[in-house]
Coordinates of C-alpha atoms in Angstrom, one line a residue:
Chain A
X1 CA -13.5 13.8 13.0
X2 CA -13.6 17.2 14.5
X3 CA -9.8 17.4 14.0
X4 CA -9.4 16.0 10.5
X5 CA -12.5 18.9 9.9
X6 CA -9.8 21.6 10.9
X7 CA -7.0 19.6 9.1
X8 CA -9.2 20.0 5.8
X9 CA -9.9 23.8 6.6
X10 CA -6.5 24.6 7.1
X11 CA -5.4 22.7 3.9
X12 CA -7.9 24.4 1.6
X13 CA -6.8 28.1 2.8
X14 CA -3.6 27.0 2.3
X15 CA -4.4 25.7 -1.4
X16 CA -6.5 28.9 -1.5
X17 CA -3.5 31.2 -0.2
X18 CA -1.2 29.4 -3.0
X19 CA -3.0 28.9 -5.5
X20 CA -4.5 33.5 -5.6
X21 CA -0.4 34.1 -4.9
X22 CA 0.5 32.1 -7.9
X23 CA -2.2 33.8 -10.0
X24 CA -0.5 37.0 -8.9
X25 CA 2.8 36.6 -9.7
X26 CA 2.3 34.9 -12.8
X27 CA -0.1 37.8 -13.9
X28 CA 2.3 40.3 -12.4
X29 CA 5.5 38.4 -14.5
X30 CA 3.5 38.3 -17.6
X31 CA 2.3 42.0 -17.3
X32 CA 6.5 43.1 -16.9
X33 CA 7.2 40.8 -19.6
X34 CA 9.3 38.2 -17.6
X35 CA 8.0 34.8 -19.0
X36 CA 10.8 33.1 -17.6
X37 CA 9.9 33.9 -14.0
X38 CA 6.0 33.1 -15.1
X39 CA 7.1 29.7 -16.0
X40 CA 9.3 28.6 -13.8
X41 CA 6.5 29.6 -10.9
X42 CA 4.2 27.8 -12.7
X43 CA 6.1 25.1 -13.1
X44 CA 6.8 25.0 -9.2
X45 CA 3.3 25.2 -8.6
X46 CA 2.8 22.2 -11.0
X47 CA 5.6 19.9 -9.2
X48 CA 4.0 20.8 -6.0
X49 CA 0.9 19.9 -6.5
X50 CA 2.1 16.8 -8.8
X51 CA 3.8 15.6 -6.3
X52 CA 0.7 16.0 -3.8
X53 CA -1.8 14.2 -5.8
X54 CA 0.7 11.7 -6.4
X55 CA 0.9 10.8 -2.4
X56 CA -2.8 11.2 -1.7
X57 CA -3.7 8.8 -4.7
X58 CA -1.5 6.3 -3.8
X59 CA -2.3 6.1 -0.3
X60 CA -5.9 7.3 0.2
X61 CA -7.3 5.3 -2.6
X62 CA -7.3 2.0 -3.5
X63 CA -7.5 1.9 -7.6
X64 CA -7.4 -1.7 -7.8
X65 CA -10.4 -2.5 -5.7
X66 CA -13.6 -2.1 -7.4
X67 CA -15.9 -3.8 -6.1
X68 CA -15.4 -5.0 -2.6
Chain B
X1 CA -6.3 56.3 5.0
X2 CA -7.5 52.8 4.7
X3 CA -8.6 51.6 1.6
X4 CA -10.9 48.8 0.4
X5 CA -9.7 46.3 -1.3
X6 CA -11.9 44.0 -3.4
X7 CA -11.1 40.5 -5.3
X8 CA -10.7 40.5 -8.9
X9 CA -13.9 39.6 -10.7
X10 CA -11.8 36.6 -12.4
X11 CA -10.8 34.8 -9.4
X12 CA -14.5 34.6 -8.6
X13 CA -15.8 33.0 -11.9
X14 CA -12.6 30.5 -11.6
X15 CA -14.1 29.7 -7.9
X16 CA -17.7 29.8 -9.2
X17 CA -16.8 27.5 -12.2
X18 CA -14.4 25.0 -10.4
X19 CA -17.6 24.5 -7.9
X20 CA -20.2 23.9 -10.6
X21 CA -17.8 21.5 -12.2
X22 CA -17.1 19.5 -9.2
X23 CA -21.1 19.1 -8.8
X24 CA -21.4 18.2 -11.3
X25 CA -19.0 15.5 -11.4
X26 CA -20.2 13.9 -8.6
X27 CA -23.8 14.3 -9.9
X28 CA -23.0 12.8 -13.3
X29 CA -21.0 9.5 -11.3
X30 CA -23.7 9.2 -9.1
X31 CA -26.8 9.3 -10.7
X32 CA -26.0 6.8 -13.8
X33 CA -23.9 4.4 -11.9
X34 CA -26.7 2.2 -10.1
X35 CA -28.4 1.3 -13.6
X36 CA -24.3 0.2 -14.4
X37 CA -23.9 -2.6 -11.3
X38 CA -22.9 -5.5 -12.1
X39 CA -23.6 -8.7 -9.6
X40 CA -20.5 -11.4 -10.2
X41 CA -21.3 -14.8 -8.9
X42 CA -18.5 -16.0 -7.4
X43 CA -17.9 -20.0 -6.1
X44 CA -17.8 -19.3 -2.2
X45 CA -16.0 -21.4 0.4
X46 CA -17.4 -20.4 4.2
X47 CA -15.1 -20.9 6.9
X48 CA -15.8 -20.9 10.2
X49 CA -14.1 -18.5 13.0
X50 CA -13.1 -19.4 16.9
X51 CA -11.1 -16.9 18.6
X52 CA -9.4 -13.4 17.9
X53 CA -6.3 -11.7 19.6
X54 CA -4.4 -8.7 19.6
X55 CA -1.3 -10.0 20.3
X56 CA 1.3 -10.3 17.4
X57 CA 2.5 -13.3 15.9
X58 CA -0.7 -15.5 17.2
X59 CA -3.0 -17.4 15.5
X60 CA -6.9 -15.7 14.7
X61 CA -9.6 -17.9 13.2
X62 CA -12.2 -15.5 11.8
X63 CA -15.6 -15.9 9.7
X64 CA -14.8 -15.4 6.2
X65 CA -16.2 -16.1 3.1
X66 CA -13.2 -16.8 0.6
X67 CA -13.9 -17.5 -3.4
X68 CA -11.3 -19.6 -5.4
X69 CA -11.1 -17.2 -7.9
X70 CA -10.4 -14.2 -5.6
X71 CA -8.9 -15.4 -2.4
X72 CA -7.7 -12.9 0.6
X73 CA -4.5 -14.0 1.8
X74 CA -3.6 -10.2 3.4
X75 CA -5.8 -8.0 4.7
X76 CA -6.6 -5.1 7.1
X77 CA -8.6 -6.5 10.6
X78 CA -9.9 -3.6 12.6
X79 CA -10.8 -4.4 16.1
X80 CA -12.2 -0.8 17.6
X81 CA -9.4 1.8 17.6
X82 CA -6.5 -1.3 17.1
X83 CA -5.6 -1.7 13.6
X84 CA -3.9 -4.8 12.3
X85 CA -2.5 -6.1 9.1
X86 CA -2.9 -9.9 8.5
X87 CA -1.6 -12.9 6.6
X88 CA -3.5 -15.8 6.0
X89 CA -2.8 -19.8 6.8
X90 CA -4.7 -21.9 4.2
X91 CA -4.9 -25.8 4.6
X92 CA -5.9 -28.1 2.2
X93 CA -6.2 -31.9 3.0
X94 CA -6.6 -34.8 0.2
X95 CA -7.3 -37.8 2.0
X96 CA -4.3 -38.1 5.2
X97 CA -2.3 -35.4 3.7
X98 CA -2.4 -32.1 4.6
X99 CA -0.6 -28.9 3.3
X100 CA -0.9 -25.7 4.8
X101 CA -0.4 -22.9 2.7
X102 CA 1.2 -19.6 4.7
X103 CA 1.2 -16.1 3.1
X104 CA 4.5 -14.6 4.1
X105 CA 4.6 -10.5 4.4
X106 CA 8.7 -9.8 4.4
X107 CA 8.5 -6.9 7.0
X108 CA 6.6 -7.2 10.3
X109 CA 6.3 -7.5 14.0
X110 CA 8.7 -9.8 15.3
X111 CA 6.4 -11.9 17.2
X112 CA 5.1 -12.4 13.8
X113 CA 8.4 -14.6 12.0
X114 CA 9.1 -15.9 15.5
X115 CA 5.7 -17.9 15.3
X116 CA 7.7 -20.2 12.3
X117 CA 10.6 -20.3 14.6
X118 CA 8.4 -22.5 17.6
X119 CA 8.2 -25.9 17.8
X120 CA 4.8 -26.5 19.9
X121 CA 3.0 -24.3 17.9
X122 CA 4.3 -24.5 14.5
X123 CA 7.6 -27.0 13.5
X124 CA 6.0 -30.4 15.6
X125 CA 2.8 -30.3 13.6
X126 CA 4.7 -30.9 9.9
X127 CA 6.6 -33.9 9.1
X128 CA 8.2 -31.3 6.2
X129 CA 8.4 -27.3 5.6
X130 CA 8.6 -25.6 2.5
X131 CA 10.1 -22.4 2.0
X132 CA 10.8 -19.0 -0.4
X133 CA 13.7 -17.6 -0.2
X134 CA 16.4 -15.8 -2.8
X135 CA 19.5 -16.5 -1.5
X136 CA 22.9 -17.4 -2.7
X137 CA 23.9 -21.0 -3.8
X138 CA 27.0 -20.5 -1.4
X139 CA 24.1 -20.7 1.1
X140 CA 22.5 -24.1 -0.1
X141 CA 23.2 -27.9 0.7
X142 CA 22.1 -30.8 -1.2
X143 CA 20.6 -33.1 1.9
X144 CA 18.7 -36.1 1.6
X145 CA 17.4 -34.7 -1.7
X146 CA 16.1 -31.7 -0.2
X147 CA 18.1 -28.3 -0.7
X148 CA 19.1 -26.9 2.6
X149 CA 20.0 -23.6 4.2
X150 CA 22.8 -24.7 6.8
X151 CA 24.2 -20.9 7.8
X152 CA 22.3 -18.4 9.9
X153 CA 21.2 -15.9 7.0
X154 CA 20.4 -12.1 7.8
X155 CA 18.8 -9.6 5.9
X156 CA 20.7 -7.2 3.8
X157 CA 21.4 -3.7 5.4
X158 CA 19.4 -1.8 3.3
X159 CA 16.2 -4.4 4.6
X160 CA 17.2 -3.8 8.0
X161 CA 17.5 0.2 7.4
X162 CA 14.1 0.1 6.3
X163 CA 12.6 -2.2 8.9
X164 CA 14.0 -0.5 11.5
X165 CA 12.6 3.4 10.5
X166 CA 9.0 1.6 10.1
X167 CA 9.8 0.2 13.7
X168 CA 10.0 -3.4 12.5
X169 CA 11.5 -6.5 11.9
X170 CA 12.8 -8.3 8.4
X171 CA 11.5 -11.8 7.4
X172 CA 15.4 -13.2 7.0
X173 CA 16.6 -11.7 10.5
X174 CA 14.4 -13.3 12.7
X175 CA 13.3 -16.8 11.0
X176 CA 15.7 -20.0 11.6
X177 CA 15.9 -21.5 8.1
X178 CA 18.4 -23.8 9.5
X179 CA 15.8 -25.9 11.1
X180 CA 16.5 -29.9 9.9
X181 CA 12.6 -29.8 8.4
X182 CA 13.0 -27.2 6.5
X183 CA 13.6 -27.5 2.6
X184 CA 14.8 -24.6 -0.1
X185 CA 11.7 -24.3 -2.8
X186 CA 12.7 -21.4 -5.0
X187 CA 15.2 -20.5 -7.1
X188 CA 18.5 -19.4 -6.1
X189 CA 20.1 -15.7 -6.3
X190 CA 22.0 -17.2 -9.8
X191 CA 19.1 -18.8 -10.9
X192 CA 16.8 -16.2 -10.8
X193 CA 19.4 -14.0 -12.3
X194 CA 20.0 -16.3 -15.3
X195 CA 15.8 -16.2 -15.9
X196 CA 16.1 -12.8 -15.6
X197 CA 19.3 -12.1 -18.3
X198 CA 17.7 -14.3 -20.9
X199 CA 14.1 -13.3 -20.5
X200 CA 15.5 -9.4 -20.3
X201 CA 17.5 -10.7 -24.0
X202 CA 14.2 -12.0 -25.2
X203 CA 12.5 -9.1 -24.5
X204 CA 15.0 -6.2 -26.0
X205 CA 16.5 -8.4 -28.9
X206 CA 19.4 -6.6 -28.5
X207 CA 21.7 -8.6 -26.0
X208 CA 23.2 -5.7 -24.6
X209 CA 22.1 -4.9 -21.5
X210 CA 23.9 -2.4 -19.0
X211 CA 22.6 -4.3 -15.5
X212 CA 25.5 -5.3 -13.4
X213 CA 24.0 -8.9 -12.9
X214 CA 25.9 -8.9 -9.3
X215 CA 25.1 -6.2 -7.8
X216 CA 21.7 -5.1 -9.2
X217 CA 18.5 -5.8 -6.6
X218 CA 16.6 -8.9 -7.6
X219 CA 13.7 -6.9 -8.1
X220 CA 15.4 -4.4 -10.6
X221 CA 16.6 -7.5 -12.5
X222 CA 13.3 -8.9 -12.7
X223 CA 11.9 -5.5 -14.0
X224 CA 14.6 -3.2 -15.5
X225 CA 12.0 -0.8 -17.2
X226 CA 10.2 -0.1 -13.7
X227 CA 8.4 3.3 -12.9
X228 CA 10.9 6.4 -11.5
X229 CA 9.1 8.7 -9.2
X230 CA 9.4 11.4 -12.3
X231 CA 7.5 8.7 -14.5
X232 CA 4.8 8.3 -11.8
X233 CA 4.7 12.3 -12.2
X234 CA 4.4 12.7 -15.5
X235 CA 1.8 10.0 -15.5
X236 CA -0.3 11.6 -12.4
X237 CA 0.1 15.2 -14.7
X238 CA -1.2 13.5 -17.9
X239 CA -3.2 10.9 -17.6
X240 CA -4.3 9.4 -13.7
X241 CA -3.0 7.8 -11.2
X242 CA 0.0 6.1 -11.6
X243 CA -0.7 2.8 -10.0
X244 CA -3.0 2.0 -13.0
X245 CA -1.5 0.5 -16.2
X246 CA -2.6 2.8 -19.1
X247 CA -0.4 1.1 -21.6
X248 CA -2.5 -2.7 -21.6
X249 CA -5.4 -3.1 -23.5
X250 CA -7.9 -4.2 -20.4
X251 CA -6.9 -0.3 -19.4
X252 CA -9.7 1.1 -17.5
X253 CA -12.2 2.8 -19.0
X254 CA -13.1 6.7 -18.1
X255 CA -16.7 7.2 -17.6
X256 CA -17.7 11.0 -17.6
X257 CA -21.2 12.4 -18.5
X258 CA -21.9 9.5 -20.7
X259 CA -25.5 9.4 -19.8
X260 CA -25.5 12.6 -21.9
X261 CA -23.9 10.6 -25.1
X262 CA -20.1 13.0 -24.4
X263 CA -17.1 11.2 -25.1
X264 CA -16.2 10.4 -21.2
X265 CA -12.6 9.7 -21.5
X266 CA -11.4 12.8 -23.6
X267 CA -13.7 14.9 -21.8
X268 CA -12.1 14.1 -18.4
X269 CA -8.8 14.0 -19.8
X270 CA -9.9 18.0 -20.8
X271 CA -11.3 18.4 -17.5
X272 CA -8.1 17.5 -15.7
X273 CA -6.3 19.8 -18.0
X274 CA -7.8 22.6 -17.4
X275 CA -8.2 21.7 -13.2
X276 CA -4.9 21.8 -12.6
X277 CA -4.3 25.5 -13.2
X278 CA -7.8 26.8 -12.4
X279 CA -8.9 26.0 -9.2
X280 CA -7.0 26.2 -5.7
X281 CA -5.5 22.9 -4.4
X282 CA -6.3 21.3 -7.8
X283 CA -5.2 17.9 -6.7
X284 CA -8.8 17.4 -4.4
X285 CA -10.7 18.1 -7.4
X286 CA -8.7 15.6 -9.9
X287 CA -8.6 13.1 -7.3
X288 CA -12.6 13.4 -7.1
X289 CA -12.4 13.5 -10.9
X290 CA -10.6 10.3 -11.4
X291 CA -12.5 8.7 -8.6
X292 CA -15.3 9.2 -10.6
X293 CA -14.6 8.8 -13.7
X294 CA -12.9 5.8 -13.0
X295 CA -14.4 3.6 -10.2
X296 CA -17.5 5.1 -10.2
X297 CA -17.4 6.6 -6.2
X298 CA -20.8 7.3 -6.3
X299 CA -21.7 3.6 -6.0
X300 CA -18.1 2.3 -5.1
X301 CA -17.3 4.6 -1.5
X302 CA -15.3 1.1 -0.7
X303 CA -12.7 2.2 -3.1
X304 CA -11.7 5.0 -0.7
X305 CA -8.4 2.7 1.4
X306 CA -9.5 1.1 4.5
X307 CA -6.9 3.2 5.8
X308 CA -7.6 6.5 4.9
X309 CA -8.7 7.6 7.9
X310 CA -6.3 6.4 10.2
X311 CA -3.7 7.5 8.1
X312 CA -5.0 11.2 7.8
X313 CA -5.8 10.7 11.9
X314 CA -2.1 9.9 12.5
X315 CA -1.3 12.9 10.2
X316 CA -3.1 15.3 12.3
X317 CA -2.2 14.0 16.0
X318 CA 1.5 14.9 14.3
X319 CA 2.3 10.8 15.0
X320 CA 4.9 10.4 11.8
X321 CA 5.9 6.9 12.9
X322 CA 2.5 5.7 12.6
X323 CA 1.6 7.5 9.4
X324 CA 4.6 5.7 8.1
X325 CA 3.6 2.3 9.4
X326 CA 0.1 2.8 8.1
X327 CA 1.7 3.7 4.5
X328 CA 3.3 0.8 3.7
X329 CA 0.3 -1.1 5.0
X330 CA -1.6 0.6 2.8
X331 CA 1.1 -0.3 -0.9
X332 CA 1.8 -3.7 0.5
X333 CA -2.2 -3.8 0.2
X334 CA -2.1 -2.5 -3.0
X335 CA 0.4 -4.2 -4.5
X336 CA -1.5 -7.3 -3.9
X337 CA -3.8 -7.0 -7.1
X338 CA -1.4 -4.9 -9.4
X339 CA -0.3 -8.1 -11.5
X340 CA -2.0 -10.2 -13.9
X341 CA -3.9 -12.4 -11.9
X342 CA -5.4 -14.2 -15.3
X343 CA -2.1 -14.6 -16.8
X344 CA -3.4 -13.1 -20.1
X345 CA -1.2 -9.9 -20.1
X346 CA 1.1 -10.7 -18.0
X347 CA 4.7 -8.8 -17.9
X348 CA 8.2 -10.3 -18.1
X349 CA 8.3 -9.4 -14.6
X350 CA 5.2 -10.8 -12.8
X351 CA 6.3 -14.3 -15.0
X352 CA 9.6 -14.2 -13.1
X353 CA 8.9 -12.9 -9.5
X354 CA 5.7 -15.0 -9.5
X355 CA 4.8 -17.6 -12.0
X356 CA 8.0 -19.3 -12.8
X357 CA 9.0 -19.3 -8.8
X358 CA 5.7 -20.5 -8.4
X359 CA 6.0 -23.6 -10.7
X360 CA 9.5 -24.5 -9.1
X361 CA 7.9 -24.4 -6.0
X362 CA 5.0 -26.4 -6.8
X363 CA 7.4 -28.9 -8.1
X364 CA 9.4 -29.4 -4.8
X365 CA 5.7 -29.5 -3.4
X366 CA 4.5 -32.7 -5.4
X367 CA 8.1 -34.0 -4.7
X368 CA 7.6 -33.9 -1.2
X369 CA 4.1 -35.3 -0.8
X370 CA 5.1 -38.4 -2.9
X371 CA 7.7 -39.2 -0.1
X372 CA 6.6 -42.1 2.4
X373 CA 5.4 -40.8 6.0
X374 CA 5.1 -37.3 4.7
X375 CA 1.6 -36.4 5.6
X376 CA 1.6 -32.9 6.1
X377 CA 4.3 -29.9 4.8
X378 CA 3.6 -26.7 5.0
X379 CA 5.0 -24.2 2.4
X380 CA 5.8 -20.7 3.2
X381 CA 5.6 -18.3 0.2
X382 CA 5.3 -14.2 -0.3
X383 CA 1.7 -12.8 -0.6
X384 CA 1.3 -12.3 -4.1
X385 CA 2.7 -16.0 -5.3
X386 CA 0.3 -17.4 -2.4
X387 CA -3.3 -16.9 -4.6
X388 CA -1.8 -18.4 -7.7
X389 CA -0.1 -22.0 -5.4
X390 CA -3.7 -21.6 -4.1
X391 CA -5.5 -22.3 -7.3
X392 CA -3.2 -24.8 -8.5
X393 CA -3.0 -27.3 -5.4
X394 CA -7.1 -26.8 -5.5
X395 CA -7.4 -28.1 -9.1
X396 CA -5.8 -31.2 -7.6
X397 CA -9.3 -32.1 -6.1
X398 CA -7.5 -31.1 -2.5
X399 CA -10.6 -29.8 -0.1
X400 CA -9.9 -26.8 1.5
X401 CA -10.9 -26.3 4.9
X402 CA -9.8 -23.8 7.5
X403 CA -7.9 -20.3 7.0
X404 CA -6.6 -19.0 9.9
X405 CA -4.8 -15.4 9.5
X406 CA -1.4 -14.2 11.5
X407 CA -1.0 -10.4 12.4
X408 CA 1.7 -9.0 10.8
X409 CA 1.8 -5.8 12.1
X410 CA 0.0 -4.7 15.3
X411 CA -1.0 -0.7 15.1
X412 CA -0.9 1.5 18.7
X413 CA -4.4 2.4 19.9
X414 CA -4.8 6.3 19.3
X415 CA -6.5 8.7 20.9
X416 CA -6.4 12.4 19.3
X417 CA -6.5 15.0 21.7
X418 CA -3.5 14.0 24.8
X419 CA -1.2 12.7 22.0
X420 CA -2.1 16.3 20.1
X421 CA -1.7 18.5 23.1
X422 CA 1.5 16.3 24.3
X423 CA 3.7 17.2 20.7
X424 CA 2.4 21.0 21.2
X425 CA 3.8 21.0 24.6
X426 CA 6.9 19.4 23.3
X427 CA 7.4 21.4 20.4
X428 CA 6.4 24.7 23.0
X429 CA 9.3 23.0 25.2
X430 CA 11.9 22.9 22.6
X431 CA 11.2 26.5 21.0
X432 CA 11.5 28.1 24.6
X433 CA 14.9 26.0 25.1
X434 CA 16.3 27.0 21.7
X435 CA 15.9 30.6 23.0
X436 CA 17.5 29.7 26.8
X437 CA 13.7 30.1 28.8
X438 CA 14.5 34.3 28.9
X439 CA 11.1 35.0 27.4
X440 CA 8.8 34.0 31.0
X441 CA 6.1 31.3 30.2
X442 CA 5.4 30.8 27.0
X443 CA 1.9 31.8 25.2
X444 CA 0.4 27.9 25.5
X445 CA 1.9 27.2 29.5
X446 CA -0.5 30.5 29.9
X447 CA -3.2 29.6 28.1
X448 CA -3.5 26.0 29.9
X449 CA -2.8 28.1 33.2
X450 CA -6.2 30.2 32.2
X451 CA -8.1 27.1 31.2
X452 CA -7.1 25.6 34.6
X453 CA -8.1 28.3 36.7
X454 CA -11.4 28.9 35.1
X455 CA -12.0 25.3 35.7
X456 CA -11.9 25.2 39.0
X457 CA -13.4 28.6 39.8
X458 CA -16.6 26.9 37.6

């Protein structure tokens, strides 16, 4: 338990890490007028994180079981 | 000169906001949900339990309370740190006959097929065995009114590929079908294929499929308009998760703050929206979101996989091969209860793989048992067609009476910290070889050497 704890830290301050760079670089993009570069970060960050919940709610959860 | 830096004011409202709405979430699912509980009766059948074992492949009687309408035939068994993934054995008896019912999984522990393949403990107790099995007519013999497999069959190399990376063994490589006893009871590769063309026709109206009938998967024939990972995206992006049909009408219902008389489903819907930009590693706060809009977590903590844990324990002990194993434990599990078990909505698809093999096999069954000094078959069928024989050969007044279960696949026994400290070492290992050893001991070899010397001075 004490290893998934530092397993979960480390994941959040990554999220956390990710998530203030992409607020910075899309705000920094938007500010220089350079939407393209906004979106396509964005859009990165989007597939990424897609593609995240995707495997943690197929395998953590079981969506079909409801009352077991 | 040093300056100090401070965080915008906006990043912490979005952090201040994203934690009020997650408490609120799990508030609003938990508080409301215990007046919601429903009770189901359910028709129970008790069956009594002998012996376990960890070994692969051998027989486990357990306690278990199984319902007609909602029968286990494959489930996770947990025996202190040793996982295993089982398939039950059902027998029903009218009067002398007998016929045991086996829940095949295709992928598993060789120990596990090789329990069909032995005489004493399998093949001398039925006077006939039943199997499934999609193979080519080419492959088939009419015998003694029985279709036959007479050539050694082995599994395609695409099944072997993906045995072997999970560390085990197909279905078709390791069981004999060529055993005298044993009869064909499903359709054939052609067969199947035929279903599938005219049922695809029926369903399009059109005719004019592009499937290459030969060299399509069966599976793919079955279901041509089956999910793509992109699909699966776009439906985790928009809507939930993708293993949940959102197109039926028995789609499940969102259930957010409706204690406070909000519209639950549009409001989650907004929620997730807005989630997925706003707060850092979004995907832990939708996941918590749909939980909770959508099996209620509060009451329901069951819904979180069985193998969650071990899965995330495997992950962090940097044991891939395990993780892997545990994965497709966890979607064969899954996949269990993702087709119309009441028949009412159910898909071109689930007809073909499932009810239509099931009928043809059900035939062959009543074939069989009409035969003179056939007393007891035994038919082997995949996990999801198992539940619906099951239901029909009960509502032939046949009392059921024992279930034992077969581990499929047996998981190692895991202990975090040596296995942990062993892949650091390696890793340390192969870093200090990539860069030829010049560099002295490296950071960890010192930092064991220091925890080793203060050990023995304490």
């Amino acid at each position: 338990m004490t290893a998934l704890g530092i397993f979960l830290v480390f994941y959040l301050i990554i999220g956390a890490l990710d998530w203030v760079g992409i607020v910075g670089d899309t705000a920094s993009a938007l500010f220089d007028s350079n939407y393209l570069d906004a979106s396509v970060a964005l859009g990165l960050y989007l597939v990424r994180h897609v593609l995240l919940y995707l495997g943690l709610s197929k395998f953590l959860i079981d969506w079909t079981n409801t009352g077991r | 000169m040093m300056t100090r830096t401070t965080r915008p004011p906006f990043i912490r409202k979005k952090y201040a906001i994203s934690i009020i709405i997650t408490f609120l979430v799990v508030v609003d699912s938990y508080a409301p949900s215990y007046r919601w509980k429903s009770f189901s009766k359910r028709s129970s059948l008790a069956m009594t339990s002998t012996r376990s074992t960890s070994k692969p492949g051998t027989e486990v009687k357990i306690t278990k309370s199984l319902s007609a309408n909602d029968p286990t035939y494959i489930q996770w068994s947990r025996q202190k740190e040793i996982w295993k993934m089982q398939t039950a054995v059902t027998t029903f008896r009218k009067g002398d006959q007998t016929v045991e019912l086996h829940a095949q999984q295709h992928y598993g522990d060789a120990d596990y097929f090789r329990y069909w393949n032995s005489e004493d403990e399998f093949n001398n107790r039925q006077d006939s065995v039943l199997f499934e099995l999609l193979v080519d007519d080419e492959l088939l013999e009419y015998k003694r009114g029985n279709w036959c497999v007479t050539q050694p069959i082995m599994a395609s190399s695409n099944d072997q590929l993906f045995a072997q990376n999970l560390g085990l063994q197909c279905q078709a490589s390791i069981i004999d079908y060529t055993n005298p006893k044993w009869s064909h009871a499903d359709l054939s590769r052609q067969e199947f294929a035929k279903l599938a063309t005219e049922k695809n026709k029926e369903k399009t109206n059109t005719g004019s499929e592009s499937l290459d009938y030969n060299n399509t998967p069966l599976w793919k024939l079955a279901s041509p308009d089956s999910s793509s990972t992109a699909a699966e995206a776009v439906a985790a992006l928009m809507v939930g998760p993708p293993s949940l049909n959102y197109s039926t009408q028995n789609a499940r219902k969102r259930r957010l703050f409706t204690n406070l008389f909000l519209p639950g489903g549009q409001l989650a819907f907004a929620l997730r929206a807005i989630l997925w930009m706003t707060v850092p590693a979004p995907e832990l706060s939708i996941i918590l979101l749909d939980w909770s809009s959508l099996l209620q977590g509060g009451s329901n903590p069951s819904a979180l996989s069985e193998v969650a844990l071990p899965i995330l324990t495997s992950l962090v002990k940097f044991d891939l091969n395990q993780m892997r194993r545990f994965l497709f434990g966890q979607v064969v599990m899954s996949s269990k209860s993702n087709g119309s078990s009441n028949g009412k909505d159910a898909s071109t698809s689930w007809n073909l793989l499932v009810i239509d093999r099931n009928d043809h096999a059900l035939s062959v069954l009543n074939r069989k048992l009409e035969e003179k000094d056939v007393n007891s078959v035994a038919l082997l069928y995949g996990v999801r067609n198992t539940c619906f024989i099951s239901s029909t050969v009960l509502r032939t007044n046949k009392t059921y009476s024992q279930t034992l279960f077969l581990v499929i696949v047996l998981y190692d026994r895991v202990l975090i910290a040596p296995i942990f400290t062993t892949n650091l070492l390696r890793w340390d290992f192969n870093q200090r070889r990539r860069h030829g050893g010049r560099h002295g001991p490296s950071k960890i070899v010192l930092l064991l050497r220091q925890m080793m010397k203060t050990k023995r001075r304490g």
